[in-house]
Amino acid sequence: MRIPMKRLILPLPGNEALAAALAKACDGELGGIETRRFPDGESYVRLHGDPHGRPVDLVCTLGRPDAQFLPLVFAADAAHDLGASQVTLITPYLAYMRQDKRFHEGEAITSLSFAKLLSGAFDKIITVDPHLHRHPTLQGLYTVPTVTLQAAPLLADWIATHVESPLIIGPDEESEQWAGAIARRIDAPHAVLAKTRYGDRNVEITVPDLSAWRHCTPVLVDDIASSGRTLAVAARKLVEQGLGKPECVVVHALFADDAWSDLTPLFSRIVSTDAVPHRSNRIALADLIADALKRNMQD
Ligand code: R5P
């Protein structure tokens, strides 16, 4: 009887810990990817591990997508070329999800363009809480099969364990999907604020009357913290309403530029999942992704 070959799990730089955890959980073989820059700035990519005749998983969270993209597709292409039976991208944070329409004449709809490029390079994509807004599922954008995992239960369980009498608050209408799911799981009240965005770092937020919840600990939850403006404005508005200093729990800790130092004085605590490596990471996603990978192996 032929023993099926183990899947080969290959981390792009910075994704070694998650890849090792997945290889262990799925009894896969952990390989490696060597990348460097040639003197002219082009990328060198070499796979360590033999893809021939077996499924290959490339692990790469896309917190710096422009710099990561070419080495990633070169690695995927090499895996196909070296005989992989299927090449899957495991990307806890899937970038380029927010420009999902042409807001101004002539703009690129980069969520569609990025989806086209990744769909051309991979046979399957597994991710966690992609920013789905005008497209209710990834299948509206991606032409290859996708698996969308939800971190809300993990966020909810962290809040239930660490925060007394939480009031779950989403800073904008889009965050209702996370705020509502978290609140339902731990039987907590929740509210959603209204946001208008005027620019990358310019948002206005209005808060409904939350005076009935002044005895609760406000917990702002969101999928992405990028410039941090959404969370900063929301936190100030809650305090103006007489609520206590809020806690903050996010899925994808991008914290661009000075976001982290701007936000820390406004919150009693800021925590995130490890979808994007950051000092705020407290909620591990390895088991959630490993379970999906094991289910995926049975497909
Ligand atoms: C978008 O609506 C998302 O849910 C986040 O609220 C947003 O991406 C956060 O961006 P920033 O931190 O730049 O305000």
PDB file of C-alpha atoms and ligand atoms in Angstrom:
ATOM      1  CA  MET A   1       0.000   0.000   0.000  1.00  0.00           C
ATOM      2  CA  ARG A   2       1.322   3.450  -0.938  1.00  0.00           C
ATOM      3  CA  ILE A   3       1.615   5.817   2.025  1.00  0.00           C
ATOM      4  CA  PRO A   4       0.258   9.276   1.037  1.00  0.00           C
ATOM      5  CA  MET A   5       2.947  11.939   1.021  1.00  0.00           C
ATOM      6  CA  LYS A   6       2.849  14.513   3.797  1.00  0.00           C
ATOM      7  CA  ARG A   7       1.820  18.018   2.775  1.00  0.00           C
ATOM      8  CA  LEU A   8       4.707  20.447   2.571  1.00  0.00           C
ATOM      9  CA  ILE A   9       4.288  23.623   4.638  1.00  0.00           C
ATOM     10  CA  LEU A  10       6.489  26.549   3.634  1.00  0.00           C
ATOM     11  CA  PRO A  11       6.643  29.861   5.537  1.00  0.00           C
ATOM     12  CA  LEU A  12       7.498  33.130   3.843  1.00  0.00           C
ATOM     13  CA  PRO A  13       9.852  35.184   6.081  1.00  0.00           C
ATOM     14  CA  GLY A  14       8.185  36.180   9.373  1.00  0.00           C
ATOM     15  CA  ASN A  15       5.663  33.314   9.292  1.00  0.00           C
ATOM     16  CA  GLU A  16       7.885  30.549  10.679  1.00  0.00           C
ATOM     17  CA  ALA A  17       6.109  30.127  14.044  1.00  0.00           C
ATOM     18  CA  LEU A  18       2.642  29.710  12.519  1.00  0.00           C
ATOM     19  CA  ALA A  19       3.966  27.345   9.825  1.00  0.00           C
ATOM     20  CA  ALA A  20       5.674  25.197  12.474  1.00  0.00           C
ATOM     21  CA  ALA A  21       2.467  25.033  14.546  1.00  0.00           C
ATOM     22  CA  LEU A  22       0.451  24.033  11.456  1.00  0.00           C
ATOM     23  CA  ALA A  23       2.968  21.376  10.406  1.00  0.00           C
ATOM     24  CA  LYS A  24       2.798  19.884  13.905  1.00  0.00           C
ATOM     25  CA  ALA A  25      -1.008  19.963  14.079  1.00  0.00           C
ATOM     26  CA  CYS A  26      -1.478  18.472  10.593  1.00  0.00           C
ATOM     27  CA  ASP A  27       1.459  16.075  10.588  1.00  0.00           C
ATOM     28  CA  GLY A  28       2.871  18.004   7.641  1.00  0.00           C
ATOM     29  CA  GLU A  29       6.479  18.442   6.661  1.00  0.00           C
ATOM     30  CA  LEU A  30       7.915  21.855   7.511  1.00  0.00           C
ATOM     31  CA  GLY A  31      10.153  23.208   4.784  1.00  0.00           C
ATOM     32  CA  GLY A  32      11.592  26.648   4.213  1.00  0.00           C
ATOM     33  CA  ILE A  33      11.779  29.467   1.713  1.00  0.00           C
ATOM     34  CA  GLU A  34      14.972  31.387   1.188  1.00  0.00           C
ATOM     35  CA  THR A  35      14.547  34.920  -0.112  1.00  0.00           C
ATOM     36  CA  ARG A  36      17.012  37.716  -0.696  1.00  0.00           C
ATOM     37  CA  ARG A  37      17.485  40.733  -2.912  1.00  0.00           C
ATOM     38  CA  PHE A  38      19.858  40.801  -5.832  1.00  0.00           C
ATOM     39  CA  PRO A  39      21.994  43.977  -5.982  1.00  0.00           C
ATOM     40  CA  ASP A  40      19.546  45.513  -8.483  1.00  0.00           C
ATOM     41  CA  GLY A  41      16.599  44.996  -6.103  1.00  0.00           C
ATOM     42  CA  GLU A  42      15.084  41.933  -7.811  1.00  0.00           C
ATOM     43  CA  SER A  43      13.997  39.018  -5.598  1.00  0.00           C
ATOM     44  CA  TYR A  44      15.737  35.641  -5.290  1.00  0.00           C
ATOM     45  CA  VAL A  45      13.456  32.834  -4.092  1.00  0.00           C
ATOM     46  CA  ARG A  46      14.378  29.217  -3.364  1.00  0.00           C
ATOM     47  CA  LEU A  47      12.148  26.489  -1.896  1.00  0.00           C
ATOM     48  CA  HIS A  48      13.654  24.079   0.618  1.00  0.00           C
ATOM     49  CA  GLY A  49      11.586  20.862   0.527  1.00  0.00           C
ATOM     50  CA  ASP A  50      10.378  18.833  -2.449  1.00  0.00           C
ATOM     51  CA  PRO A  51       6.882  19.855  -3.679  1.00  0.00           C
ATOM     52  CA  HIS A  52       6.686  17.024  -6.227  1.00  0.00           C
ATOM     53  CA  GLY A  53       3.371  15.149  -6.189  1.00  0.00           C
ATOM     54  CA  ARG A  54       1.953  16.595  -2.980  1.00  0.00           C
ATOM     55  CA  PRO A  55      -0.034  19.550  -1.638  1.00  0.00           C
ATOM     56  CA  VAL A  56       2.005  22.591  -0.686  1.00  0.00           C
ATOM     57  CA  ASP A  57       0.865  25.323   1.725  1.00  0.00           C
ATOM     58  CA  LEU A  58       2.551  28.717   1.583  1.00  0.00           C
ATOM     59  CA  VAL A  59       2.100  30.599   4.871  1.00  0.00           C
ATOM     60  CA  CYS A  60       2.215  34.374   4.509  1.00  0.00           C
ATOM     61  CA  THR A  61       0.192  36.952   6.381  1.00  0.00           C
ATOM     62  CA  LEU A  62      -0.063  40.033   4.181  1.00  0.00           C
ATOM     63  CA  GLY A  63       0.628  42.940   6.534  1.00  0.00           C
ATOM     64  CA  ARG A  64       3.136  44.446   4.050  1.00  0.00           C
ATOM     65  CA  PRO A  65       1.565  43.277   0.807  1.00  0.00           C
ATOM     66  CA  ASP A  66       3.479  45.334  -1.724  1.00  0.00           C
ATOM     67  CA  ALA A  67       6.874  44.119  -0.510  1.00  0.00           C
ATOM     68  CA  GLN A  68       5.654  40.545   0.031  1.00  0.00           C
ATOM     69  CA  PHE A  69       3.712  40.003  -3.147  1.00  0.00           C
ATOM     70  CA  LEU A  70       6.387  39.203  -5.741  1.00  0.00           C
ATOM     71  CA  PRO A  71       8.392  36.745  -3.579  1.00  0.00           C
ATOM     72  CA  LEU A  72       5.081  35.087  -2.664  1.00  0.00           C
ATOM     73  CA  VAL A  73       3.921  34.529  -6.243  1.00  0.00           C
ATOM     74  CA  PHE A  74       7.418  33.468  -7.284  1.00  0.00           C
ATOM     75  CA  ALA A  75       7.307  30.827  -4.521  1.00  0.00           C
ATOM     76  CA  ALA A  76       3.812  29.676  -5.598  1.00  0.00           C
ATOM     77  CA  ASP A  77       4.914  29.467  -9.217  1.00  0.00           C
ATOM     78  CA  ALA A  78       8.029  27.490  -8.232  1.00  0.00           C
ATOM     79  CA  ALA A  79       5.877  25.047  -6.213  1.00  0.00           C
ATOM     80  CA  HIS A  80       3.595  24.446  -9.219  1.00  0.00           C
ATOM     81  CA  ASP A  81       6.576  24.176 -11.538  1.00  0.00           C
ATOM     82  CA  LEU A  82       8.256  21.630  -9.230  1.00  0.00           C
ATOM     83  CA  GLY A  83       5.185  19.388  -9.379  1.00  0.00           C
ATOM     84  CA  ALA A  84       2.984  20.312  -6.370  1.00  0.00           C
ATOM     85  CA  SER A  85      -0.463  18.694  -6.665  1.00  0.00           C
ATOM     86  CA  GLN A  86      -2.135  21.786  -5.132  1.00  0.00           C
ATOM     87  CA  VAL A  87      -0.761  25.109  -3.857  1.00  0.00           C
ATOM     88  CA  THR A  88      -2.710  26.789  -1.031  1.00  0.00           C
ATOM     89  CA  LEU A  89      -2.089  30.241   0.407  1.00  0.00           C
ATOM     90  CA  ILE A  90      -2.595  30.442   4.176  1.00  0.00           C
ATOM     91  CA  THR A  91      -2.827  34.154   4.917  1.00  0.00           C
ATOM     92  CA  PRO A  92      -4.281  35.088   8.318  1.00  0.00           C
ATOM     93  CA  TYR A  93      -4.504  38.731   7.160  1.00  0.00           C
ATOM     94  CA  LEU A  94      -5.646  39.147   3.567  1.00  0.00           C
ATOM     95  CA  ALA A  95      -4.647  42.594   2.316  1.00  0.00           C
ATOM     96  CA  TYR A  96      -6.295  44.888  -0.228  1.00  0.00           C
ATOM     97  CA  MET A  97      -9.869  44.272   0.861  1.00  0.00           C
ATOM     98  CA  ARG A  98     -10.943  47.848   1.570  1.00  0.00           C
ATOM     99  CA  GLN A  99     -10.836  49.547  -1.843  1.00  0.00           C
ATOM    100  CA  ASP A 100     -13.809  47.504  -3.021  1.00  0.00           C
ATOM    101  CA  LYS A 101     -15.354  50.143  -5.262  1.00  0.00           C
ATOM    102  CA  ARG A 102     -14.360  53.113  -7.386  1.00  0.00           C
ATOM    103  CA  PHE A 103     -15.021  55.981  -4.971  1.00  0.00           C
ATOM    104  CA  HIS A 104     -13.526  58.554  -7.380  1.00  0.00           C
ATOM    105  CA  GLU A 105     -13.253  58.529 -11.145  1.00  0.00           C
ATOM    106  CA  GLY A 106     -10.203  56.646 -12.445  1.00  0.00           C
ATOM    107  CA  GLU A 107      -9.396  54.743  -9.245  1.00  0.00           C
ATOM    108  CA  ALA A 108      -8.183  51.137  -9.383  1.00  0.00           C
ATOM    109  CA  ILE A 109     -10.525  48.740  -7.548  1.00  0.00           C
ATOM    110  CA  THR A 110      -7.577  47.087  -5.867  1.00  0.00           C
ATOM    111  CA  SER A 111      -9.562  44.426  -3.995  1.00  0.00           C
ATOM    112  CA  LEU A 112     -10.602  43.025  -7.395  1.00  0.00           C
ATOM    113  CA  SER A 113      -7.168  43.440  -8.973  1.00  0.00           C
ATOM    114  CA  PHE A 114      -5.431  41.781  -6.013  1.00  0.00           C
ATOM    115  CA  ALA A 115      -7.966  38.939  -6.058  1.00  0.00           C
ATOM    116  CA  LYS A 116      -7.280  38.364  -9.761  1.00  0.00           C
ATOM    117  CA  LEU A 117      -3.537  38.234  -9.153  1.00  0.00           C
ATOM    118  CA  LEU A 118      -3.762  35.834  -6.176  1.00  0.00           C
ATOM    119  CA  SER A 119      -6.360  33.663  -7.933  1.00  0.00           C
ATOM    120  CA  GLY A 120      -3.871  33.289 -10.790  1.00  0.00           C
ATOM    121  CA  ALA A 121      -1.103  32.142  -8.474  1.00  0.00           C
ATOM    122  CA  PHE A 122      -2.866  29.804  -5.990  1.00  0.00           C
ATOM    123  CA  ASP A 123      -5.342  26.915  -6.133  1.00  0.00           C
ATOM    124  CA  LYS A 124      -6.939  27.773  -2.792  1.00  0.00           C
ATOM    125  CA  ILE A 125      -6.833  30.514  -0.147  1.00  0.00           C
ATOM    126  CA  ILE A 126      -7.427  30.239   3.609  1.00  0.00           C
ATOM    127  CA  THR A 127      -7.791  33.447   5.620  1.00  0.00           C
ATOM    128  CA  VAL A 128      -9.242  34.948   8.810  1.00  0.00           C
ATOM    129  CA  ASP A 129     -11.835  37.740   8.875  1.00  0.00           C
ATOM    130  CA  PRO A 130     -11.163  39.382   5.529  1.00  0.00           C
ATOM    131  CA  HIS A 131     -12.689  42.876   5.410  1.00  0.00           C
ATOM    132  CA  LEU A 132     -15.914  41.955   3.613  1.00  0.00           C
ATOM    133  CA  HIS A 133     -18.127  44.958   3.067  1.00  0.00           C
ATOM    134  CA  ARG A 134     -19.713  45.478  -0.327  1.00  0.00           C
ATOM    135  CA  HIS A 135     -18.886  41.847  -1.292  1.00  0.00           C
ATOM    136  CA  PRO A 136     -20.570  39.550   1.252  1.00  0.00           C
ATOM    137  CA  THR A 137     -18.146  36.659   0.561  1.00  0.00           C
ATOM    138  CA  LEU A 138     -14.694  36.244  -0.937  1.00  0.00           C
ATOM    139  CA  GLN A 139     -16.240  34.291  -3.783  1.00  0.00           C
ATOM    140  CA  GLY A 140     -17.492  37.615  -5.159  1.00  0.00           C
ATOM    141  CA  LEU A 141     -13.851  38.564  -5.720  1.00  0.00           C
ATOM    142  CA  TYR A 142     -11.750  35.397  -5.922  1.00  0.00           C
ATOM    143  CA  THR A 143     -12.103  32.801  -8.664  1.00  0.00           C
ATOM    144  CA  VAL A 144     -10.346  30.010  -6.695  1.00  0.00           C
ATOM    145  CA  PRO A 145     -11.914  28.257  -3.674  1.00  0.00           C
ATOM    146  CA  THR A 146     -11.505  30.199  -0.430  1.00  0.00           C
ATOM    147  CA  VAL A 147     -11.967  29.368   3.244  1.00  0.00           C
ATOM    148  CA  THR A 148     -12.972  32.280   5.505  1.00  0.00           C
ATOM    149  CA  LEU A 149     -12.378  31.703   9.213  1.00  0.00           C
ATOM    150  CA  GLN A 150     -13.922  33.797  11.988  1.00  0.00           C
ATOM    151  CA  ALA A 151     -11.909  35.017  14.961  1.00  0.00           C
ATOM    152  CA  ALA A 152     -15.003  36.424  16.748  1.00  0.00           C
ATOM    153  CA  PRO A 153     -15.432  33.379  19.049  1.00  0.00           C
ATOM    154  CA  LEU A 154     -11.801  33.698  20.157  1.00  0.00           C
ATOM    155  CA  LEU A 155     -12.173  37.446  20.729  1.00  0.00           C
ATOM    156  CA  ALA A 156     -15.388  36.801  22.662  1.00  0.00           C
ATOM    157  CA  ASP A 157     -13.774  34.172  24.879  1.00  0.00           C
ATOM    158  CA  TRP A 158     -10.804  36.456  25.600  1.00  0.00           C
ATOM    159  CA  ILE A 159     -13.171  39.287  26.585  1.00  0.00           C
ATOM    160  CA  ALA A 160     -15.311  37.005  28.768  1.00  0.00           C
ATOM    161  CA  THR A 161     -12.208  35.864  30.639  1.00  0.00           C
ATOM    162  CA  HIS A 162     -10.476  39.237  31.018  1.00  0.00           C
ATOM    163  CA  VAL A 163     -13.126  41.990  31.173  1.00  0.00           C
ATOM    164  CA  GLU A 164     -15.788  42.520  33.810  1.00  0.00           C
ATOM    165  CA  SER A 165     -19.298  43.517  32.587  1.00  0.00           C
ATOM    166  CA  PRO A 166     -18.255  44.273  29.002  1.00  0.00           C
ATOM    167  CA  LEU A 167     -20.278  46.497  26.669  1.00  0.00           C
ATOM    168  CA  ILE A 168     -19.143  45.468  23.178  1.00  0.00           C
ATOM    169  CA  ILE A 169     -18.885  48.445  20.825  1.00  0.00           C
ATOM    170  CA  GLY A 170     -18.267  48.451  17.077  1.00  0.00           C
ATOM    171  CA  PRO A 171     -16.918  51.819  15.868  1.00  0.00           C
ATOM    172  CA  ASP A 172     -18.827  51.772  12.558  1.00  0.00           C
ATOM    173  CA  GLU A 173     -21.629  49.983  10.723  1.00  0.00           C
ATOM    174  CA  GLU A 174     -19.214  47.517   9.114  1.00  0.00           C
ATOM    175  CA  SER A 175     -18.096  46.303  12.537  1.00  0.00           C
ATOM    176  CA  GLU A 176     -21.634  45.163  13.458  1.00  0.00           C
ATOM    177  CA  GLN A 177     -20.722  41.705  12.099  1.00  0.00           C
ATOM    178  CA  TRP A 178     -17.916  41.331  14.706  1.00  0.00           C
ATOM    179  CA  ALA A 179     -19.524  43.264  17.569  1.00  0.00           C
ATOM    180  CA  GLY A 180     -22.846  41.404  17.245  1.00  0.00           C
ATOM    181  CA  ALA A 181     -21.236  37.950  17.015  1.00  0.00           C
ATOM    182  CA  ILE A 182     -18.988  38.591  20.028  1.00  0.00           C
ATOM    183  CA  ALA A 183     -21.832  39.997  22.150  1.00  0.00           C
ATOM    184  CA  ARG A 184     -24.159  37.081  21.340  1.00  0.00           C
ATOM    185  CA  ARG A 185     -21.551  34.489  22.255  1.00  0.00           C
ATOM    186  CA  ILE A 186     -20.910  35.928  25.716  1.00  0.00           C
ATOM    187  CA  ASP A 187     -24.414  37.273  26.296  1.00  0.00           C
ATOM    188  CA  ALA A 188     -23.193  40.881  26.618  1.00  0.00           C
ATOM    189  CA  PRO A 189     -24.904  44.081  25.409  1.00  0.00           C
ATOM    190  CA  HIS A 190     -23.539  45.701  22.262  1.00  0.00           C
ATOM    191  CA  ALA A 191     -23.763  48.970  20.363  1.00  0.00           C
ATOM    192  CA  VAL A 192     -22.552  50.211  17.008  1.00  0.00           C
ATOM    193  CA  LEU A 193     -21.366  53.781  16.331  1.00  0.00           C
ATOM    194  CA  ALA A 194     -21.704  55.687  13.041  1.00  0.00           C
ATOM    195  CA  LYS A 195     -18.540  56.676  11.153  1.00  0.00           C
ATOM    196  CA  THR A 196     -17.960  59.000   8.235  1.00  0.00           C
ATOM    197  CA  ARG A 197     -14.530  58.829   6.639  1.00  0.00           C
ATOM    198  CA  TYR A 198     -13.217  62.025   5.019  1.00  0.00           C
ATOM    199  CA  GLY A 199      -9.696  60.775   4.308  1.00  0.00           C
ATOM    200  CA  ASP A 200      -7.101  58.131   5.261  1.00  0.00           C
ATOM    201  CA  ARG A 201      -6.600  59.730   8.684  1.00  0.00           C
ATOM    202  CA  ASN A 202      -9.744  61.773   9.030  1.00  0.00           C
ATOM    203  CA  VAL A 203     -12.895  60.180  10.427  1.00  0.00           C
ATOM    204  CA  GLU A 204     -15.897  61.499  12.303  1.00  0.00           C
ATOM    205  CA  ILE A 205     -17.886  59.288  14.660  1.00  0.00           C
ATOM    206  CA  THR A 206     -21.256  59.800  16.262  1.00  0.00           C
ATOM    207  CA  VAL A 207     -22.274  57.853  19.336  1.00  0.00           C
ATOM    208  CA  PRO A 208     -25.854  56.894  20.276  1.00  0.00           C
ATOM    209  CA  ASP A 209     -27.006  57.491  23.850  1.00  0.00           C
ATOM    210  CA  LEU A 210     -25.142  54.837  25.878  1.00  0.00           C
ATOM    211  CA  SER A 211     -25.916  56.260  29.327  1.00  0.00           C
ATOM    212  CA  ALA A 212     -27.831  53.108  30.308  1.00  0.00           C
ATOM    213  CA  TRP A 213     -24.506  51.196  30.084  1.00  0.00           C
ATOM    214  CA  ARG A 214     -22.317  53.500  32.204  1.00  0.00           C
ATOM    215  CA  HIS A 215     -21.792  50.676  34.726  1.00  0.00           C
ATOM    216  CA  CYS A 216     -20.230  48.487  31.990  1.00  0.00           C
ATOM    217  CA  THR A 217     -16.646  48.369  30.693  1.00  0.00           C
ATOM    218  CA  PRO A 218     -16.671  49.628  27.098  1.00  0.00           C
ATOM    219  CA  VAL A 219     -14.763  47.278  24.755  1.00  0.00           C
ATOM    220  CA  LEU A 220     -14.149  48.597  21.242  1.00  0.00           C
ATOM    221  CA  VAL A 221     -13.829  45.744  18.741  1.00  0.00           C
ATOM    222  CA  ASP A 222     -12.822  46.036  15.095  1.00  0.00           C
ATOM    223  CA  ASP A 223     -11.346  43.903  12.368  1.00  0.00           C
ATOM    224  CA  ILE A 224      -8.467  46.221  11.447  1.00  0.00           C
ATOM    225  CA  ALA A 225      -6.470  48.896  13.270  1.00  0.00           C
ATOM    226  CA  SER A 226      -4.523  50.710  10.543  1.00  0.00           C
ATOM    227  CA  SER A 227      -3.978  54.467  11.022  1.00  0.00           C
ATOM    228  CA  GLY A 228      -5.770  53.998  14.356  1.00  0.00           C
ATOM    229  CA  ARG A 229      -7.966  57.058  13.700  1.00  0.00           C
ATOM    230  CA  THR A 230     -11.212  55.061  13.906  1.00  0.00           C
ATOM    231  CA  LEU A 231     -10.343  53.688  17.335  1.00  0.00           C
ATOM    232  CA  ALA A 232      -8.887  56.974  18.614  1.00  0.00           C
ATOM    233  CA  VAL A 233     -11.933  59.060  17.700  1.00  0.00           C
ATOM    234  CA  ALA A 234     -14.319  56.393  19.024  1.00  0.00           C
ATOM    235  CA  ALA A 235     -12.449  56.115  22.350  1.00  0.00           C
ATOM    236  CA  ARG A 236     -12.558  59.902  22.910  1.00  0.00           C
ATOM    237  CA  LYS A 237     -16.285  60.049  22.107  1.00  0.00           C
ATOM    238  CA  LEU A 238     -17.083  57.274  24.588  1.00  0.00           C
ATOM    239  CA  VAL A 239     -15.234  59.053  27.393  1.00  0.00           C
ATOM    240  CA  GLU A 240     -17.038  62.329  26.494  1.00  0.00           C
ATOM    241  CA  GLN A 241     -20.298  60.424  27.061  1.00  0.00           C
ATOM    242  CA  GLY A 242     -19.238  59.565  30.595  1.00  0.00           C
ATOM    243  CA  LEU A 243     -18.189  55.953  29.949  1.00  0.00           C
ATOM    244  CA  GLY A 244     -14.965  54.601  31.468  1.00  0.00           C
ATOM    245  CA  LYS A 245     -11.651  54.300  29.644  1.00  0.00           C
ATOM    246  CA  PRO A 246     -12.289  51.612  27.025  1.00  0.00           C
ATOM    247  CA  GLU A 247     -10.563  48.329  26.309  1.00  0.00           C
ATOM    248  CA  CYS A 248      -9.780  47.470  22.687  1.00  0.00           C
ATOM    249  CA  VAL A 249      -9.692  44.095  20.902  1.00  0.00           C
ATOM    250  CA  VAL A 250      -8.891  43.838  17.188  1.00  0.00           C
ATOM    251  CA  VAL A 251      -8.257  41.015  14.751  1.00  0.00           C
ATOM    252  CA  HIS A 252      -5.594  42.543  12.480  1.00  0.00           C
ATOM    253  CA  ALA A 253      -2.985  44.674  14.259  1.00  0.00           C
ATOM    254  CA  LEU A 254      -1.537  46.760  11.429  1.00  0.00           C
ATOM    255  CA  PHE A 255      -0.925  49.881  13.585  1.00  0.00           C
ATOM    256  CA  ALA A 256       0.659  51.986  10.833  1.00  0.00           C
ATOM    257  CA  ASP A 257       3.197  54.747  11.601  1.00  0.00           C
ATOM    258  CA  ASP A 258       2.443  56.308  15.017  1.00  0.00           C
ATOM    259  CA  ALA A 259      -0.889  54.553  15.544  1.00  0.00           C
ATOM    260  CA  TRP A 260       0.298  52.451  18.480  1.00  0.00           C
ATOM    261  CA  SER A 261       1.786  55.349  20.480  1.00  0.00           C
ATOM    262  CA  ASP A 262      -1.249  57.541  19.689  1.00  0.00           C
ATOM    263  CA  LEU A 263      -3.696  54.878  20.846  1.00  0.00           C
ATOM    264  CA  THR A 264      -2.131  53.459  23.990  1.00  0.00           C
ATOM    265  CA  PRO A 265      -2.972  56.487  26.220  1.00  0.00           C
ATOM    266  CA  LEU A 266      -6.621  56.288  25.156  1.00  0.00           C
ATOM    267  CA  PHE A 267      -7.264  52.672  26.195  1.00  0.00           C
ATOM    268  CA  SER A 268      -6.789  50.715  29.390  1.00  0.00           C
ATOM    269  CA  ARG A 269      -5.563  47.805  27.230  1.00  0.00           C
ATOM    270  CA  ILE A 270      -5.255  47.005  23.500  1.00  0.00           C
ATOM    271  CA  VAL A 271      -5.044  43.379  22.441  1.00  0.00           C
ATOM    272  CA  SER A 272      -5.097  41.606  19.085  1.00  0.00           C
ATOM    273  CA  THR A 273      -4.917  38.206  17.479  1.00  0.00           C
ATOM    274  CA  ASP A 274      -1.553  37.129  16.071  1.00  0.00           C
ATOM    275  CA  ALA A 275      -2.852  37.369  12.463  1.00  0.00           C
ATOM    276  CA  VAL A 276      -0.289  40.173  12.073  1.00  0.00           C
ATOM    277  CA  PRO A 277       2.703  39.917  14.426  1.00  0.00           C
ATOM    278  CA  HIS A 278       2.628  42.863  16.900  1.00  0.00           C
ATOM    279  CA  ARG A 279       3.372  43.522  20.565  1.00  0.00           C
ATOM    280  CA  SER A 280      -0.401  43.614  21.258  1.00  0.00           C
ATOM    281  CA  ASN A 281      -0.873  39.955  20.157  1.00  0.00           C
ATOM    282  CA  ARG A 282      -2.608  37.944  22.902  1.00  0.00           C
ATOM    283  CA  ILE A 283      -5.026  35.700  20.969  1.00  0.00           C
ATOM    284  CA  ALA A 284      -3.432  32.833  19.025  1.00  0.00           C
ATOM    285  CA  LEU A 285      -4.967  31.691  15.727  1.00  0.00           C
ATOM    286  CA  ALA A 286      -2.859  28.560  15.095  1.00  0.00           C
ATOM    287  CA  ASP A 287      -5.518  26.081  16.348  1.00  0.00           C
ATOM    288  CA  LEU A 288      -8.310  27.744  14.343  1.00  0.00           C
ATOM    289  CA  ILE A 289      -6.230  27.615  11.147  1.00  0.00           C
ATOM    290  CA  ALA A 290      -4.934  24.091  11.848  1.00  0.00           C
ATOM    291  CA  ASP A 291      -8.526  22.818  12.245  1.00  0.00           C
ATOM    292  CA  ALA A 292      -9.442  24.395   8.909  1.00  0.00           C
ATOM    293  CA  LEU A 293      -6.418  22.863   7.254  1.00  0.00           C
ATOM    294  CA  LYS A 294      -7.321  19.426   8.625  1.00  0.00           C
ATOM    295  CA  ARG A 295     -10.903  19.818   7.332  1.00  0.00           C
ATOM    296  CA  ASN A 296      -9.502  21.044   4.026  1.00  0.00           C
ATOM    297  CA  MET A 297      -7.393  17.888   3.776  1.00  0.00           C
ATOM    298  CA  GLN A 298     -10.585  15.813   3.914  1.00  0.00           C
ATOM    299  CA  ASP A 299     -12.229  17.775   1.031  1.00  0.00           C
TER     300      ASP A 299
HETATM  301  C1  R5P B   1     -12.954  49.751   8.062  1.00  0.00           C
HETATM  302  O1  R5P B   1     -14.023  50.248   8.014  1.00  0.00           O
HETATM  303  C2  R5P B   1     -12.428  48.858   9.134  1.00  0.00           C
HETATM  304  O2  R5P B   1     -13.410  48.103   9.755  1.00  0.00           O
HETATM  305  C3  R5P B   1     -11.622  49.633  10.157  1.00  0.00           C
HETATM  306  O3  R5P B   1     -12.485  50.386  10.982  1.00  0.00           O
HETATM  307  C4  R5P B   1     -10.668  50.545   9.485  1.00  0.00           C
HETATM  308  O4  R5P B   1      -9.970  49.870   8.496  1.00  0.00           O
HETATM  309  C5  R5P B   1      -9.699  51.125  10.484  1.00  0.00           C
HETATM  310  O5  R5P B   1      -8.861  51.988   9.816  1.00  0.00           O
HETATM  311  P1  R5P B   1      -8.079  53.119  10.580  1.00  0.00           P
HETATM  312  O6  R5P B   1      -7.358  52.454  11.725  1.00  0.00           O
HETATM  313  O7  R5P B   1      -7.123  53.650   9.550  1.00  0.00           O
HETATM  314  O8  R5P B   1      -9.075  54.136  11.025  1.00  0.00           O
END
